[in-house]
Coordinates of C-alpha atoms and ligand atoms in Angstrom, one line a residue:
X1 CA 83.9 -84.4 38.6
X2 CA 85.2 -82.3 35.7
X3 CA 84.3 -78.5 35.3
X4 CA 81.6 -77.4 32.9
X5 CA 81.2 -74.0 31.0
X6 CA 78.8 -72.3 29.0
X7 CA 78.5 -69.1 27.4
X8 CA 75.6 -66.6 26.2
X9 CA 75.6 -63.6 24.1
X10 CA 74.3 -60.2 24.5
X11 CA 71.2 -58.8 22.3
X12 CA 69.9 -55.7 20.8
X13 CA 66.2 -55.3 19.9
X14 CA 66.0 -53.9 16.4
X15 CA 62.4 -53.1 16.4
X16 CA 59.5 -53.1 18.6
X17 CA 60.5 -52.7 22.1
X18 CA 57.9 -51.8 24.7
X19 CA 55.0 -52.5 22.3
X20 CA 56.0 -56.2 22.8
X21 CA 55.1 -56.3 26.2
X22 CA 51.8 -55.7 25.1
X23 CA 51.5 -58.2 22.7
X24 CA 53.0 -56.6 19.5
X25 CA 55.8 -58.1 17.5
X26 CA 59.2 -57.5 17.8
X27 CA 62.9 -58.1 16.2
X28 CA 65.8 -59.0 18.0
X29 CA 69.1 -60.2 17.3
X30 CA 72.1 -61.7 19.2
X31 CA 75.5 -59.8 19.6
X32 CA 78.3 -62.3 19.8
X33 CA 81.2 -59.9 20.5
X34 CA 80.1 -59.6 24.4
X35 CA 79.2 -62.6 26.3
X36 CA 78.5 -63.9 29.9
X37 CA 80.2 -67.1 31.0
X38 CA 79.3 -69.5 33.7
X39 CA 81.9 -72.3 35.0
X40 CA 80.9 -74.8 37.3
X41 CA 83.4 -76.9 39.4
X42 CA 82.9 -79.8 41.6
X43 CA 84.6 -79.3 45.1
X44 CA 84.9 -82.9 45.9
X45 CA 86.0 -81.7 49.7
X46 CA 83.0 -79.7 50.1
X47 CA 80.0 -80.5 52.2
X48 CA 77.0 -81.4 50.0
X49 CA 74.6 -78.7 49.3
X50 CA 77.6 -75.9 49.9
X51 CA 77.5 -74.0 46.6
X52 CA 80.0 -71.0 46.5
X53 CA 79.1 -68.3 44.0
X54 CA 81.8 -66.0 42.3
X55 CA 80.7 -62.9 40.2
X56 CA 83.7 -60.7 40.2
X57 CA 82.2 -58.2 37.9
X58 CA 79.6 -57.5 40.4
X59 CA 82.0 -58.1 43.0
X60 CA 80.0 -60.9 44.6
X61 CA 81.4 -63.7 46.5
X62 CA 78.8 -65.7 48.8
X63 CA 77.4 -69.2 49.5
X64 CA 74.0 -69.6 47.9
X65 CA 72.4 -70.1 51.2
X66 CA 73.3 -66.6 52.2
X67 CA 71.8 -64.7 49.1
X68 CA 68.2 -63.8 49.5
X69 CA 65.5 -65.8 47.9
X70 CA 65.0 -63.2 45.1
X71 CA 68.7 -63.0 43.9
X72 CA 68.5 -63.6 40.2
X73 CA 71.8 -65.8 40.2
X74 CA 70.1 -67.8 43.0
X75 CA 67.0 -68.1 41.5
X76 CA 68.6 -69.6 38.2
X77 CA 70.3 -72.0 40.4
X78 CA 67.3 -73.1 42.0
X79 CA 65.3 -73.2 38.9
X80 CA 67.7 -75.7 37.4
X81 CA 67.9 -78.0 40.9
X82 CA 64.3 -78.1 40.8
X83 CA 63.6 -78.6 37.1
X84 CA 66.0 -81.7 37.3
X85 CA 64.7 -82.8 40.5
X86 CA 68.0 -82.4 42.6
X87 CA 66.9 -81.6 46.2
X88 CA 70.5 -81.1 47.5
X89 CA 73.2 -79.9 44.9
X90 CA 76.8 -81.5 45.2
X91 CA 79.5 -79.0 46.6
X92 CA 80.2 -76.7 44.1
X93 CA 81.6 -73.4 42.9
X94 CA 79.9 -71.5 40.0
X95 CA 82.1 -68.2 38.6
X96 CA 80.1 -66.0 36.5
X97 CA 81.8 -63.1 34.3
X98 CA 80.5 -61.2 31.9
X99 CA 81.8 -58.5 29.2
X100 CA 78.1 -57.4 28.6
X101 CA 77.2 -53.8 29.6
X102 CA 75.1 -54.0 32.5
X103 CA 71.6 -52.3 32.6
X104 CA 72.3 -51.2 29.1
X105 CA 69.5 -53.1 27.2
X106 CA 72.0 -55.6 25.9
X107 CA 70.4 -58.3 28.2
X108 CA 73.0 -58.8 30.7
X109 CA 70.6 -60.4 32.9
X110 CA 69.3 -63.0 30.6
X111 CA 72.8 -64.0 29.4
X112 CA 73.8 -64.9 32.6
X113 CA 70.8 -66.8 33.4
X114 CA 71.1 -68.7 30.3
X115 CA 74.8 -69.5 30.7
X116 CA 74.3 -70.6 34.4
X117 CA 71.3 -72.6 33.4
X118 CA 73.2 -74.4 30.6
X119 CA 76.6 -75.1 32.4
X120 CA 74.8 -76.2 35.7
X121 CA 72.2 -78.5 34.1
X122 CA 75.4 -79.9 32.1
X123 CA 77.2 -80.3 35.3
X124 CA 74.5 -82.3 36.7
X125 CA 74.4 -84.6 33.7
X126 CA 71.1 -83.4 32.1
X127 CA 72.0 -80.6 30.0
X128 CA 68.6 -78.9 29.3
X129 CA 66.9 -78.0 25.7
X130 CA 67.0 -74.9 24.4
X131 CA 63.1 -74.3 25.4
X132 CA 63.6 -75.3 29.0
X133 CA 66.8 -73.2 29.3
X134 CA 64.5 -70.1 27.7
X135 CA 61.9 -70.7 30.2
X136 CA 64.1 -71.0 33.1
X137 CA 65.8 -67.6 32.3
X138 CA 62.2 -66.4 31.8
X139 CA 61.6 -66.8 35.5
X140 CA 64.6 -64.9 36.4
X141 CA 64.0 -62.1 34.1
X142 CA 60.7 -61.8 36.0
X143 CA 62.7 -60.4 38.9
X144 CA 64.2 -57.6 37.0
X145 CA 60.4 -56.6 35.9
X146 CA 57.4 -57.9 36.7
X147 CA 55.9 -58.2 33.2
X148 CA 59.0 -59.2 30.7
X149 CA 57.8 -60.0 27.1
X150 CA 60.3 -63.0 27.0
X151 CA 62.1 -61.4 24.0
X152 CA 65.6 -61.2 25.7
X153 CA 65.6 -65.0 27.1
X154 CA 64.4 -66.2 23.8
X155 CA 66.8 -64.5 21.5
X156 CA 69.8 -65.1 23.8
X157 CA 69.0 -68.8 24.4
X158 CA 68.7 -69.6 20.7
X159 CA 71.2 -67.0 19.6
X160 CA 69.6 -66.4 16.2
X161 CA 67.5 -63.3 14.8
X162 CA 64.0 -63.8 16.1
X163 CA 60.7 -62.3 15.3
X164 CA 59.1 -62.6 18.7
X165 CA 55.4 -62.3 19.8
X166 CA 55.0 -62.8 23.6
X167 CA 53.3 -66.4 24.3
X168 CA 53.8 -67.7 20.8
X169 CA 56.0 -70.1 19.5
X170 CA 59.7 -68.6 18.5
X171 CA 59.9 -67.9 14.9
X172 CA 63.7 -67.5 13.8
X173 CA 64.2 -64.7 11.0
X174 CA 65.8 -65.2 7.7
X175 CA 68.3 -62.2 6.8
X176 CA 68.3 -61.8 3.1
X177 CA 71.3 -59.5 3.0
X178 CA 74.0 -59.0 5.9
X179 CA 73.3 -55.9 7.9
X180 CA 75.7 -53.9 9.5
X181 CA 75.0 -52.2 13.1
X182 CA 77.0 -49.9 15.1
X183 CA 75.9 -50.0 18.8
X184 CA 76.7 -47.1 20.9
X185 CA 76.3 -46.9 25.1
X186 CA 75.1 -43.9 26.4
X187 CA 76.9 -44.7 29.7
X188 CA 73.7 -44.0 31.3
X189 CA 72.4 -47.1 33.3
X190 CA 68.7 -47.7 33.2
X191 CA 67.2 -50.3 34.8
X192 CA 64.4 -52.3 32.7
X193 CA 61.8 -52.0 35.3
X194 CA 61.6 -48.3 35.9
X195 CA 61.2 -47.4 32.0
X196 CA 58.5 -50.5 31.6
X197 CA 56.8 -49.4 34.8
X198 CA 56.7 -45.7 33.6
X199 CA 55.3 -46.9 30.4
X200 CA 52.5 -48.9 32.1
X201 CA 51.6 -46.2 34.3
X202 CA 51.4 -43.9 31.1
X203 CA 49.4 -46.4 29.1
X204 CA 47.2 -47.0 32.2
X205 CA 46.3 -43.1 32.1
X206 CA 46.1 -42.5 28.4
X207 CA 45.6 -45.9 27.0
X208 CA 44.1 -44.8 23.4
X209 CA 47.3 -42.8 22.9
X210 CA 49.4 -45.4 24.0
X211 CA 47.6 -48.3 22.0
X212 CA 48.1 -46.0 19.1
X213 CA 51.8 -45.8 19.6
X214 CA 51.9 -49.4 20.0
X215 CA 49.8 -50.2 16.8
X216 CA 52.1 -47.8 14.9
X217 CA 55.3 -49.8 16.1
X218 CA 53.7 -53.2 15.6
X219 CA 53.3 -52.2 11.7
X220 CA 56.9 -51.0 11.8
X221 CA 58.0 -54.5 12.9
X222 CA 55.9 -55.8 10.1
X223 CA 57.3 -53.8 7.5
X224 CA 60.9 -54.3 8.9
X225 CA 60.6 -58.0 8.8
X226 CA 59.8 -57.9 5.1
X227 CA 62.7 -55.3 4.7
X228 CA 65.0 -57.9 6.5
X229 CA 63.9 -60.9 4.8
X230 CA 64.4 -59.2 1.4
X231 CA 67.5 -57.7 2.1
X232 CA 66.5 -54.0 1.9
X233 CA 68.5 -51.9 4.2
X234 CA 67.5 -48.6 2.8
X235 CA 63.9 -49.3 3.9
X236 CA 65.0 -50.5 7.1
X237 CA 66.9 -47.2 8.0
X238 CA 63.8 -45.2 7.5
X239 CA 61.7 -47.5 9.6
X240 CA 64.3 -47.2 12.6
X241 CA 64.0 -43.8 12.6
X242 CA 60.2 -43.9 12.8
X243 CA 60.4 -46.4 15.5
X244 CA 62.5 -44.0 17.2
X245 CA 60.3 -41.1 16.8
X246 CA 57.3 -43.2 18.5
X247 CA 59.7 -44.4 21.4
X248 CA 60.4 -40.5 22.2
X249 CA 56.6 -40.0 22.1
X250 CA 56.2 -42.9 24.5
X251 CA 58.8 -41.0 26.7
X252 CA 61.4 -43.5 26.9
X253 CA 64.2 -41.7 25.3
X254 CA 66.7 -39.3 26.7
X255 CA 68.8 -36.3 25.7
X256 CA 72.1 -38.8 25.7
X257 CA 70.2 -41.2 23.4
X258 CA 69.0 -38.6 21.0
X259 CA 72.3 -36.8 20.8
X260 CA 73.8 -40.2 19.8
X261 CA 71.0 -41.1 17.2
X262 CA 71.3 -37.5 15.5
X263 CA 75.1 -37.8 15.8
X264 CA 74.8 -41.4 13.9
X265 CA 72.5 -40.1 11.2
X266 CA 74.7 -37.0 10.6
X267 CA 77.6 -39.4 10.0
X268 CA 75.6 -40.8 7.3
X269 CA 73.8 -43.7 8.9
X270 CA 70.8 -45.3 7.1
X271 CA 68.8 -44.8 10.1
X272 CA 69.1 -44.9 14.1
X273 CA 67.2 -45.8 17.4
X274 CA 67.4 -46.5 21.0
X275 CA 67.3 -50.3 21.8
X276 CA 65.9 -51.9 24.8
X277 CA 64.1 -50.1 27.7
X278 CA 65.5 -47.0 26.7
X279 CA 66.0 -43.8 28.9
X280 CA 69.8 -44.4 28.8
X281 CA 71.8 -47.8 27.6
X282 CA 72.1 -48.4 24.1
X283 CA 71.2 -46.8 20.5
X284 CA 71.9 -48.8 17.3
X285 CA 72.5 -47.4 13.8
X286 CA 72.3 -49.2 10.7
X287 CA 75.1 -48.4 8.2
X288 CA 76.9 -49.8 5.1
X289 CA 80.1 -51.8 6.2
X290 CA 82.2 -49.1 4.9
X291 CA 80.8 -46.3 6.7
X292 CA 80.8 -48.3 10.2
X293 CA 84.2 -47.1 11.7
X294 CA 83.3 -43.5 10.7
X295 CA 79.9 -43.6 12.8
X296 CA 81.8 -45.3 15.3
X297 CA 84.0 -42.6 15.7
X298 CA 81.1 -39.9 15.6
X299 CA 79.4 -41.8 18.5
X300 CA 82.7 -41.4 20.5
X301 CA 82.8 -37.8 19.8
X302 CA 79.0 -37.6 20.9
X303 CA 80.2 -39.1 24.2
X304 CA 79.3 -42.9 23.5
X305 CA 81.4 -44.7 26.3
X306 CA 81.7 -47.9 24.0
X307 CA 81.0 -48.7 20.7
X308 CA 80.3 -52.0 18.8
X309 CA 80.1 -53.0 15.1
X310 CA 78.2 -56.2 14.4
X311 CA 77.1 -57.8 11.6
X312 CA 73.5 -59.5 11.4
X313 CA 73.1 -62.5 9.3
X314 CA 70.6 -65.5 9.5
X315 CA 73.4 -67.7 11.5
X316 CA 75.5 -65.6 13.5
X317 CA 78.8 -67.5 14.7
Ligands
PMV1 O1 66.1 -55.5 28.7 P1 65.9 -54.5 27.7 O2 66.6 -53.0 28.3 O3 66.4 -54.7 26.3 O4 64.4 -54.2 27.5 C1 63.7 -55.2 27.3 C2 62.8 -54.7 26.1 C3 61.3 -54.2 26.6 O5 60.4 -54.4 25.5 C4 61.4 -52.9 27.1 C5 60.7 -55.0 27.9 C6 60.5 -56.5 27.6 O6 60.3 -57.1 28.6 O7 60.4 -57.0 26.4

């Protein structure tokens, strides 16, 4: 049996994180420069059921049977086996690698899941359609935090700009004019579960205030959708700044993220905001293509540990 491999991109949320957990829309786009990759190789001499997992980036080398049931990689593998009605997997080695920063709001967990689900289902002779891939990756997302909106697994599976509302059919987004985004990594690891849990507790204790913040974010997302479709980056920059202010008010920014956002604006960005769960991880800045390298340099000077320049189009290849 030959080996099968699959890759999945990272993602950034352009607008609407956190509010999306509470039923408001959000806009997310894939980032193809960094990817997760899974390779499944048959082990013809291995005993049936022996599944070896190698994930050198996180220092993991183990048999599936030795991993805790709630391990994300194990959950993705078992999800595929169950979906395909395979009670005992053939002997195989699964190797997972990724260049996506971990716990940084770029969907590394979802990308790893999508790559595994695609490679393993193809290896088993039944490549799953996108809808099922996304649904299985969503089950893994639940391990990271109990109430994921599903935006990460959706945008990463489809690898297209999406307008996402929890529980609704996916809408891909037409991008009227290409957008140039500079991504800056604060270098502060921020598990999504903690920020999402803190927002939930704050919402429970002051629901009126938080509902207002979520509503305003929802309005920004609607306006951003129009500006993206019509190709109006100037309007989008202001909306990004407004969205960042609301995320700050929600308590999910951090001094490091605010410093990077300020640095990007001072270097001429059209707008900037944190992206993802916040507290750490990445921020994004909207810019003209000519200004992108200068903004990346300004972010590095403000202590971003990594910068990525990415262009957003309707179809990102
Ligand atoms: O995975 P992250 O860090 O990009 O966060 C996901 C975005 C949230 O809205 C904060 C959570 C969710 O499930 O949508």
